[in-house]
Each structure stands twice: as C-alpha cells, then as structure tokens.
PDB file of C-alpha atoms in Angstrom:
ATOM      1  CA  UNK A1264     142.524 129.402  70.015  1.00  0.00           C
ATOM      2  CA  UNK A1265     141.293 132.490  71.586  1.00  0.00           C
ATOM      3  CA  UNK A1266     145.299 133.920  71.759  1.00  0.00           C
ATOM      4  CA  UNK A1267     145.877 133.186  67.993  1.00  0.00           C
ATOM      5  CA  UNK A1268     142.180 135.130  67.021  1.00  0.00           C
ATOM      6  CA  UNK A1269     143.666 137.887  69.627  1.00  0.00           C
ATOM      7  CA  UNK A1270     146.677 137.693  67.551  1.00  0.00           C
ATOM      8  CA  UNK A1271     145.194 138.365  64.164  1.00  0.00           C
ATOM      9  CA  UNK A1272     143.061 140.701  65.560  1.00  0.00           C
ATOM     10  CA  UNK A1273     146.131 142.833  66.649  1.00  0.00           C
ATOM     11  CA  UNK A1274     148.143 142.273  63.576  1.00  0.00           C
ATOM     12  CA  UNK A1275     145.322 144.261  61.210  1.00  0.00           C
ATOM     13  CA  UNK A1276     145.824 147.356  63.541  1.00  0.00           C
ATOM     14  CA  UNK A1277     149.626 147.439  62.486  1.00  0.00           C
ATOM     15  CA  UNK A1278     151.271 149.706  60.058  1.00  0.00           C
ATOM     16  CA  UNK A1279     154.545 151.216  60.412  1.00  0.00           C
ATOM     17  CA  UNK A1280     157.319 148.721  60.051  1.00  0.00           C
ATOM     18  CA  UNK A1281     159.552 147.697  62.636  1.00  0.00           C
ATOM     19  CA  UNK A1282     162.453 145.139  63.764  1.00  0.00           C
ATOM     20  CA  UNK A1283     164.077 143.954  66.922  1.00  0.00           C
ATOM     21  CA  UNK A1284     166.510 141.251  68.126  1.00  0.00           C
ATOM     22  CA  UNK A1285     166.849 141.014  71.522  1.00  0.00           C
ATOM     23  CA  UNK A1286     168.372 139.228  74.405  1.00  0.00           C
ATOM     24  CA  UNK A1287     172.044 136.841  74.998  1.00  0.00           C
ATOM     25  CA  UNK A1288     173.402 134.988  72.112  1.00  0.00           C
ATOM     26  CA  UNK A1289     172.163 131.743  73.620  1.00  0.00           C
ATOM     27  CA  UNK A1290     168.592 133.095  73.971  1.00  0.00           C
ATOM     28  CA  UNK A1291     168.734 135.294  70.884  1.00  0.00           C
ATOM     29  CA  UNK A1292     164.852 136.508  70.150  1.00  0.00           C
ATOM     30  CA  UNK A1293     163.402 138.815  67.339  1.00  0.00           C
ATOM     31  CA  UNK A1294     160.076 140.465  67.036  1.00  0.00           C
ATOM     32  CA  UNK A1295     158.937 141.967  63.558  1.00  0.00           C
ATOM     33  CA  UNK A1296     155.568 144.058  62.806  1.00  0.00           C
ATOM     34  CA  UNK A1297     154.246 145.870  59.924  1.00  0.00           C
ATOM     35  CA  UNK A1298     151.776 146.151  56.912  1.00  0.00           C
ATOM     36  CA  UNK A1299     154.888 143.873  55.597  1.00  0.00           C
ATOM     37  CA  UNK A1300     156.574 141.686  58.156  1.00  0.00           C
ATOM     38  CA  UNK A1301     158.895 139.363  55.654  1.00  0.00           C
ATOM     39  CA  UNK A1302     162.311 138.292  56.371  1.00  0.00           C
ATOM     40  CA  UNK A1303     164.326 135.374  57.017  1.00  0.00           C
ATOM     41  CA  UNK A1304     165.160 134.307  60.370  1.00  0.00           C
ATOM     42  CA  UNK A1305     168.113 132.466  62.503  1.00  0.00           C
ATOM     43  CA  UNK A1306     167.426 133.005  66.376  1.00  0.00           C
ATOM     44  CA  UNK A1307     168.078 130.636  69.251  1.00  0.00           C
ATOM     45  CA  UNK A1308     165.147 131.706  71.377  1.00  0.00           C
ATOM     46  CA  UNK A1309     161.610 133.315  70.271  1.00  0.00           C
ATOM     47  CA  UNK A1310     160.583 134.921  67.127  1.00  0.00           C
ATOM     48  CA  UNK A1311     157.166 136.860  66.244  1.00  0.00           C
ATOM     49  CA  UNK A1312     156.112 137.868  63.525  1.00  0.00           C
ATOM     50  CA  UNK A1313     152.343 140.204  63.130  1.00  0.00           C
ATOM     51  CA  UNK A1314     151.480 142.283  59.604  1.00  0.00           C
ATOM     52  CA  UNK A1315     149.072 141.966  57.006  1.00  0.00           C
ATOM     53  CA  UNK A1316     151.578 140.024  54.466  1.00  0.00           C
ATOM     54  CA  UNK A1317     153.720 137.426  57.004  1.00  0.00           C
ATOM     55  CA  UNK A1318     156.600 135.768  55.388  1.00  0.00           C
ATOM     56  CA  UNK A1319     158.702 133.721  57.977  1.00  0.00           C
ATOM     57  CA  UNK A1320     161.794 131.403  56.943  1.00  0.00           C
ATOM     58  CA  UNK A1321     164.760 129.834  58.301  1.00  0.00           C
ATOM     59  CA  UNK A1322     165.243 128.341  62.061  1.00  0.00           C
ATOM     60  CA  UNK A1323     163.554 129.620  65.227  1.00  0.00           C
ATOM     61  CA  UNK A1324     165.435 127.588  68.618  1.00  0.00           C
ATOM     62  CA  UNK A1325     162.192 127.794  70.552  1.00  0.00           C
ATOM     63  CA  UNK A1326     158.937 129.281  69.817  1.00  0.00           C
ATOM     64  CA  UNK A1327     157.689 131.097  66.467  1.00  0.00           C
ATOM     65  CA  UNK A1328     154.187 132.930  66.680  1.00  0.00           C
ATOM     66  CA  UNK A1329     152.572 134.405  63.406  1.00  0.00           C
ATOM     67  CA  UNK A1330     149.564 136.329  62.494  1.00  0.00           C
ATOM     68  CA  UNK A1331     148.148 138.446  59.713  1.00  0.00           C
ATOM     69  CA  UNK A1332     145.843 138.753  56.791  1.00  0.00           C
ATOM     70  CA  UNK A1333     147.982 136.438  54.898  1.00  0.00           C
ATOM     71  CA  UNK A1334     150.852 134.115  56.676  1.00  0.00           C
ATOM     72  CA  UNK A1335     153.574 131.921  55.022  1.00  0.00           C
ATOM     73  CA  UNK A1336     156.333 130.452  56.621  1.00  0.00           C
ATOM     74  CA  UNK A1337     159.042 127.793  55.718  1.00  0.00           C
ATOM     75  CA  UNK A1338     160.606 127.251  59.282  1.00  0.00           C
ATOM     76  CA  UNK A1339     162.707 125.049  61.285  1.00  0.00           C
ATOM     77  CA  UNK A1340     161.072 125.495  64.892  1.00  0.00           C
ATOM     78  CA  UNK A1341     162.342 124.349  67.924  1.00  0.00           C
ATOM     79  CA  UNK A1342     159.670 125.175  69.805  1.00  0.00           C
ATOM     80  CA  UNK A1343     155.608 125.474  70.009  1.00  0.00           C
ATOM     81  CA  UNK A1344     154.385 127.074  66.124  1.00  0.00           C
ATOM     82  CA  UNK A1345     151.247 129.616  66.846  1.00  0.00           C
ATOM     83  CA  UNK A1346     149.842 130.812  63.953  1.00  0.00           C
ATOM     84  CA  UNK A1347     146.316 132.579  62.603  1.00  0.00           C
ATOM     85  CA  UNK A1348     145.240 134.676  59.758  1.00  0.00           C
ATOM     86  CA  UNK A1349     142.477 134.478  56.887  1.00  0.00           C
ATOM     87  CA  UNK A1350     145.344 132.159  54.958  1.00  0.00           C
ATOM     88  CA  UNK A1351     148.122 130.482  56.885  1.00  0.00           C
ATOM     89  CA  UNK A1352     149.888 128.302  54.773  1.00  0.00           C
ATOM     90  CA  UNK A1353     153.032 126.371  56.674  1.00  0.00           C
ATOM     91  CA  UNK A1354     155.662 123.739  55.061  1.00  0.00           C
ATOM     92  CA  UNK A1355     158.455 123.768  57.663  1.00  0.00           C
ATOM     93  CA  UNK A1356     158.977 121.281  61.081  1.00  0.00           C
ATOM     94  CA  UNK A1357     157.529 121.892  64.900  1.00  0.00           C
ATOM     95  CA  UNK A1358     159.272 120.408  67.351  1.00  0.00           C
ATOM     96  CA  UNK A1359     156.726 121.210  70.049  1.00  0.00           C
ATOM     97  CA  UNK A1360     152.900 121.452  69.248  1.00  0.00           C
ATOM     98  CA  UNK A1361     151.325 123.330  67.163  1.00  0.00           C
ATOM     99  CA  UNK A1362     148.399 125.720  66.765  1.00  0.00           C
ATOM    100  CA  UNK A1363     146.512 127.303  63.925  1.00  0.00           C
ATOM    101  CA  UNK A1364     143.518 129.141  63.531  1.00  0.00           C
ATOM    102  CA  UNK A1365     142.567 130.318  60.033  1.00  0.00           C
ATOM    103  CA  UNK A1366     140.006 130.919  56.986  1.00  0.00           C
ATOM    104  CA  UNK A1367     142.088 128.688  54.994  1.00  0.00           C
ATOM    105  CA  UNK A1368     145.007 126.592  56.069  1.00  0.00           C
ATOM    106  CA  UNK A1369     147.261 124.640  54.132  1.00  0.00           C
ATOM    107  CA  UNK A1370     150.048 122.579  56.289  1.00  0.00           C
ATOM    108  CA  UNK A1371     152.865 120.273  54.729  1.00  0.00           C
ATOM    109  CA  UNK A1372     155.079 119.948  57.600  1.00  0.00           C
ATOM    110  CA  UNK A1373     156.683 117.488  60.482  1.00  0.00           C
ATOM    111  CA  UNK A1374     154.996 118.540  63.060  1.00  0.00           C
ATOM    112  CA  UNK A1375     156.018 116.276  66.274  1.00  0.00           C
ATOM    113  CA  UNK A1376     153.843 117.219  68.881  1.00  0.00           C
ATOM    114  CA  UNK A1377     149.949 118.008  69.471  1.00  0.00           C
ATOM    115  CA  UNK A1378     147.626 119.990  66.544  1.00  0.00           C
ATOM    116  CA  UNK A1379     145.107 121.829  67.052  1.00  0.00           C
ATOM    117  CA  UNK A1380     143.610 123.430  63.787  1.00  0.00           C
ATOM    118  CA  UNK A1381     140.334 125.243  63.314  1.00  0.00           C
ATOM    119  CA  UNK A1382     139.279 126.625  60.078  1.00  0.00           C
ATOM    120  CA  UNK A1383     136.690 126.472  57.123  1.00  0.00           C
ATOM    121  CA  UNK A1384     139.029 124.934  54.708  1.00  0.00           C
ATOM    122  CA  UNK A1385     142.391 122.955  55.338  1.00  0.00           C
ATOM    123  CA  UNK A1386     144.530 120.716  53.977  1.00  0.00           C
ATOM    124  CA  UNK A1387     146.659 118.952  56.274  1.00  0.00           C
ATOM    125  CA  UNK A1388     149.730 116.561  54.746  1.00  0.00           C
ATOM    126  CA  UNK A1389     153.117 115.403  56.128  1.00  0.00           C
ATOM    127  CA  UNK A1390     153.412 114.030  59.645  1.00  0.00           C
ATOM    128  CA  UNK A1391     151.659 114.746  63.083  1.00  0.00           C
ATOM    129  CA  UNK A1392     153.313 112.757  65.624  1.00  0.00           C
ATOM    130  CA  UNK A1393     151.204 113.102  68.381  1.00  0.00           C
ATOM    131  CA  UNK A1394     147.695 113.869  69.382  1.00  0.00           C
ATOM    132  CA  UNK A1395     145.268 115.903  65.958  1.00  0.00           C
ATOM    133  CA  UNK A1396     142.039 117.924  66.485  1.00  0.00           C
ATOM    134  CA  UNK A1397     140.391 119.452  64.050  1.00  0.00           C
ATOM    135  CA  UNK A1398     137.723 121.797  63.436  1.00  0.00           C
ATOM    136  CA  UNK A1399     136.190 122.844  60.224  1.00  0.00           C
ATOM    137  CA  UNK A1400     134.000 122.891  57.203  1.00  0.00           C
ATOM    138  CA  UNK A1401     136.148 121.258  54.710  1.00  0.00           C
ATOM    139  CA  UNK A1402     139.146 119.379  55.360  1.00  0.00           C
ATOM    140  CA  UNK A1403     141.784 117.156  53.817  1.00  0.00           C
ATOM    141  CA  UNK A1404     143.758 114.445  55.784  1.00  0.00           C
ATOM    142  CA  UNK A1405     146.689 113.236  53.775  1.00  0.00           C
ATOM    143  CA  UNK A1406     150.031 111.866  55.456  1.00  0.00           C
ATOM    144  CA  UNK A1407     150.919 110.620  58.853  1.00  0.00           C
ATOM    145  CA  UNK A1408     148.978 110.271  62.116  1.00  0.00           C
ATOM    146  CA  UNK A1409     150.411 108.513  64.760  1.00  0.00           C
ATOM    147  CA  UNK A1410     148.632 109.971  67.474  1.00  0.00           C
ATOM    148  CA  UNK A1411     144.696 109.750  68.050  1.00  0.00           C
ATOM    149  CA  UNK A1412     142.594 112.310  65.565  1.00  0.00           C
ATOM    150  CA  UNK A1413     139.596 113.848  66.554  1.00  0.00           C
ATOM    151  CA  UNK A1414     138.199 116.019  63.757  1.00  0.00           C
ATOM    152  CA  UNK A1415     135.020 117.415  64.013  1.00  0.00           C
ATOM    153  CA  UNK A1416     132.968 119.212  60.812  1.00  0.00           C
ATOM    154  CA  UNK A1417     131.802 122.610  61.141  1.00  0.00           C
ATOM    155  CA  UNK A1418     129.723 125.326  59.049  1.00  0.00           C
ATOM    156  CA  UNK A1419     126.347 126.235  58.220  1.00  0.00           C
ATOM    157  CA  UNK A1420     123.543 124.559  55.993  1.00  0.00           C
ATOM    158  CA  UNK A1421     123.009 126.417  52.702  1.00  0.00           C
ATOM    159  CA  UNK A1422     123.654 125.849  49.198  1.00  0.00           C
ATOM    160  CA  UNK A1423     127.220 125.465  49.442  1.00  0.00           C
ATOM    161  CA  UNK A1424     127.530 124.213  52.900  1.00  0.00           C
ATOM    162  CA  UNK A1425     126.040 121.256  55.450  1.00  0.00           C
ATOM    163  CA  UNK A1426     126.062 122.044  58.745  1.00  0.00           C
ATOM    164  CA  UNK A1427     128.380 119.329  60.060  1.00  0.00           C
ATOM    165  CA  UNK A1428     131.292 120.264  57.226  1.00  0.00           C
ATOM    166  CA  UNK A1429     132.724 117.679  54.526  1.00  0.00           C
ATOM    167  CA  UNK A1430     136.288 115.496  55.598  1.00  0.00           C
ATOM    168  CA  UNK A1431     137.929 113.590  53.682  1.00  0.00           C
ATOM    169  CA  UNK A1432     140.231 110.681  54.766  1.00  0.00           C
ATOM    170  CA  UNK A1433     143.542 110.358  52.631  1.00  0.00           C
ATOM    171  CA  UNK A1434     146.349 109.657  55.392  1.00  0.00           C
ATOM    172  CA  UNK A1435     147.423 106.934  57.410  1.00  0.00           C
ATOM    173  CA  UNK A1436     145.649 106.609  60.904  1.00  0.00           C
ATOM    174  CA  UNK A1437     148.277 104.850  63.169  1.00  0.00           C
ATOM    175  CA  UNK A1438     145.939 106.233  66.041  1.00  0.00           C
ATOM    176  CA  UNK A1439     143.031 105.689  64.832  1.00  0.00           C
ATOM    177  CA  UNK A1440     139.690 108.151  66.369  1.00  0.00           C
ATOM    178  CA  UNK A1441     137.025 109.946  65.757  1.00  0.00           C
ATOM    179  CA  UNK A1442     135.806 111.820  62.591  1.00  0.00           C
ATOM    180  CA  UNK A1443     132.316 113.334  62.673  1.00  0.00           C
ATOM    181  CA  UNK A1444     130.611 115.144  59.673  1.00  0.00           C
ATOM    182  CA  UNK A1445     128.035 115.493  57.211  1.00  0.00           C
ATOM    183  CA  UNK A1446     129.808 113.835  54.819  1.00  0.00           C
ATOM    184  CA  UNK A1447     132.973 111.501  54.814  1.00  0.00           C
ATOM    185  CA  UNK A1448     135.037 110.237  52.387  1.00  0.00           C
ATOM    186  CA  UNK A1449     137.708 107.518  52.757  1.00  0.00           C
ATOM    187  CA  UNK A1450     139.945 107.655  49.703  1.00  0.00           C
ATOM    188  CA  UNK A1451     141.745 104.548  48.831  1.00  0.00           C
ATOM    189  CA  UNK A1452     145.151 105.486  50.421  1.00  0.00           C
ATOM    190  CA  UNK A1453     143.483 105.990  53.845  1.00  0.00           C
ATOM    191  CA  UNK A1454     144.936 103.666  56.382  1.00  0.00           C
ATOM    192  CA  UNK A1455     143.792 102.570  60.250  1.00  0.00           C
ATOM    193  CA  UNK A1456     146.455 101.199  62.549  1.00  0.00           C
ATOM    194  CA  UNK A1457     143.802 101.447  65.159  1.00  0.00           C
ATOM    195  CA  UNK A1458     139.860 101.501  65.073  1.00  0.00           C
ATOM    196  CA  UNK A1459     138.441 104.516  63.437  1.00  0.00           C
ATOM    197  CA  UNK A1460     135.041 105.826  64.817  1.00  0.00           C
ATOM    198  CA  UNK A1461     133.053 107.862  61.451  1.00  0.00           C
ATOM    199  CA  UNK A1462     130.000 109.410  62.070  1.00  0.00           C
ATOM    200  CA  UNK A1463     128.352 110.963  59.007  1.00  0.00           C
ATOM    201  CA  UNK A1464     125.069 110.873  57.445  1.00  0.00           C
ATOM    202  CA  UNK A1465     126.246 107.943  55.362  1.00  0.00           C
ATOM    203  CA  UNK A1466     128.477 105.466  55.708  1.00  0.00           C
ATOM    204  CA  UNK A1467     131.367 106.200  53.193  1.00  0.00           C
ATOM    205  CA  UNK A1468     131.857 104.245  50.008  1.00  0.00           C
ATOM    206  CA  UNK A1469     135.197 102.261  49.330  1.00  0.00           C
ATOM    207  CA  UNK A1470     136.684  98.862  50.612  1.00  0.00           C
ATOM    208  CA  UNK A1471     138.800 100.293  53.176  1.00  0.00           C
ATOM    209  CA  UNK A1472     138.195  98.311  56.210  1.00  0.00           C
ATOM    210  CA  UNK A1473     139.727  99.644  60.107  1.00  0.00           C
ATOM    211  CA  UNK A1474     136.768 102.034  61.266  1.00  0.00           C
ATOM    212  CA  UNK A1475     133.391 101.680  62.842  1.00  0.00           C
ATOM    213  CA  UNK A1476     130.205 103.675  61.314  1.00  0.00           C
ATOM    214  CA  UNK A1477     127.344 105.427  63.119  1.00  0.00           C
ATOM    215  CA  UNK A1478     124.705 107.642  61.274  1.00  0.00           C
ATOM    216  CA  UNK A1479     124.288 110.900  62.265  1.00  0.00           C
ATOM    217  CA  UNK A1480     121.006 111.135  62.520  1.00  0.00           C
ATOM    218  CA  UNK A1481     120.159 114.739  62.899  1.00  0.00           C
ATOM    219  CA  UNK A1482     122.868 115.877  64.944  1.00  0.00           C
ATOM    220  CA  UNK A1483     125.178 118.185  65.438  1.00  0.00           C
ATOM    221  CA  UNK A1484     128.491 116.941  65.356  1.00  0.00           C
ATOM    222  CA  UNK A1485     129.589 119.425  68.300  1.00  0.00           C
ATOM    223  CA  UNK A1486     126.986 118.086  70.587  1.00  0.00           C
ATOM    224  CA  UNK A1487     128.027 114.505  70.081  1.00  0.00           C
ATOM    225  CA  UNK A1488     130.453 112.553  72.956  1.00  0.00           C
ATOM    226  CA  UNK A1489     133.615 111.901  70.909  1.00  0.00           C
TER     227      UNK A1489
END
C-alpha cells in the first residue's frame, strides 16, 4: 500500500498535460499525466495513468497503475491493477492481483488473482478468485469469493464511527475466513463454502448458518490473531 499512497501523493503535484507510447509493438506501453489524464487505451505492455480526474478504458496486455483525486476505469487488464485516490471506482477484469488504496472505493469487476483493499468506505461486488484482505471502516461484500477473506474493520469511535468499522456480508464465501468488526451483518444472500470466523461485538442476526462467532470484547480488531 505504501507505493499506491506514494502514487496519489505524486499525482496532486501534476499539472501540465502530457502523453507517451513507448516501446516495440509487442510490448507497446503508454504513460499519461495531467490535471486531466482521460483517454481510452489499447497497449500490449504497461499503461499509467496519474492526474487529479483519471479516466482509464479499454485493454492494458500487462499492468495498469492509476492514481488521482478521483479515478475511474473500465479496463481489460492483463496484468497486476494498482490503483489509489480519494475515489477509485473500477468495473473492468484483472488478470493478475489487484491493489487499491482509497477514501472511497467502489469495485464491480473479475478480478482473478489476490485483493488487497484499504479504505473507509467500499463496496466490493463481482468475483475475486483468489486470496481478499480488507481494511476499512465500512464495507460491503457482495459477489464471489473463492479464495480465503480476511477483512478487518477500521476507524475511530465517535458519533458516526466505532472503532473496529461496520462489514457487511452479502457475497458468497467459497473460502470462507475471517471478518472482524464492531459490527457485522450477514444479509440473507451471504453464503459459506467453508467455515467463517466473525468477531464483532455481537453475534449477527439472521439464519445463515457456515461461520463461527467470538465477541469482541474490548478489542481492537488489528491486535487480534486472524
């Protein structure tokens, strides 16, 4: 995570617009930057992408990094997907795995490989085919886990926030895991292939059977042995 925040970081300090393809025809790699980096894309290698407003479609052959204020992208990646900003919000496929770091994160893709997400509020849906963790405040877990999930609530404990974050389960666990938070909630569509290890302050409401409870007791979900 501490290349995407490095990333975002870097992509503020841009202004002046600029473009570049680079590199054979069988390794064909572009680079864009600017207080607008938007275009679409067909490369066989890399493609990068750093402004305030991001806008990234089409097909990248191996990896596709992104960062800015704000960060959209409907992409066919080959590759690894690397992406940060205060909103990333990504609908395409990863062949590779995947990385995200973000305020708020909304992610409707195939992604085929290993996630790793931090953020205060996401929304993950679609497929993860192998391995999920997840850090944040608030989070969503809708479609399809086949790996092991590890998702771990985050935040501070005010008026709006508990200290070990808010999760709610939506998807279907193949993988089964580990969810730890203040509060969880297992929606009726949520499905375990595997055992499912919840710790939360209270054990969640609903008939859903496949996962194991233990309170939380006072602790912080970081600290805990997952």
């Amino acid at each position: 995570m501490t290349k995407l925040i490095l990333m975002a970081s870097c992509a503020l300090a841009v202004t002046a617009c600029t473009n570049s393809t680079y590199g054979p025809a069988e390794n064909r790699s572009t680079e864009s930057a600017g207080l607008v980096a938007s275009r679409d894309v067909d490369v066989t290698g890399d493609a990068d992408f750093a402004g305030m407003l991001v806008r990234a479609n089409g097909n990248v052959g191996r990896d596709l990094e992104l960062a800015g204020a704000s960060v959209t992208s409907n992409a066919v990646v080959g590759g690894d997907l690397a992406a940060a900003g205060a909103s990333v919000r990504f609908t395409g496929s990863v062949q590779g795995n995947t990385e995200i770091a973000a305020a708020r994160a909304w992610i409707d893709a195939d992604l085929n490989g290993d996630v790793e997400i931090a953020g205060a509020r996401v929304t993950l849906d679609g497929r993860v085919g192998g391995r999920l963790d997840m850090h944040g405040a608030r989070m969503h877990l809708k479609g399809e886990y086949a790996g092991p999930v590890e998702v771990i609530g985050e935040g501070r404990e005010d008026e709006d926030r508990v200290r070990n974050g808010r999760a709610i389960l939506a998807g279907n666990f193949a993988g089964g895991g580990v969810v730890c938070a203040t509060h969880v909630e297992v929606r009726s569509s949520a499905r375990f292939g595997s055992e499912m290890r919840i710790i939360a302050s209270e054990r969640p409401e609903g008939m859903v059977s496949g996962y194991s409870y233990e309170p939380l007791n006072g602790r912080d979900c970081d600290t805990i042995d997952t």
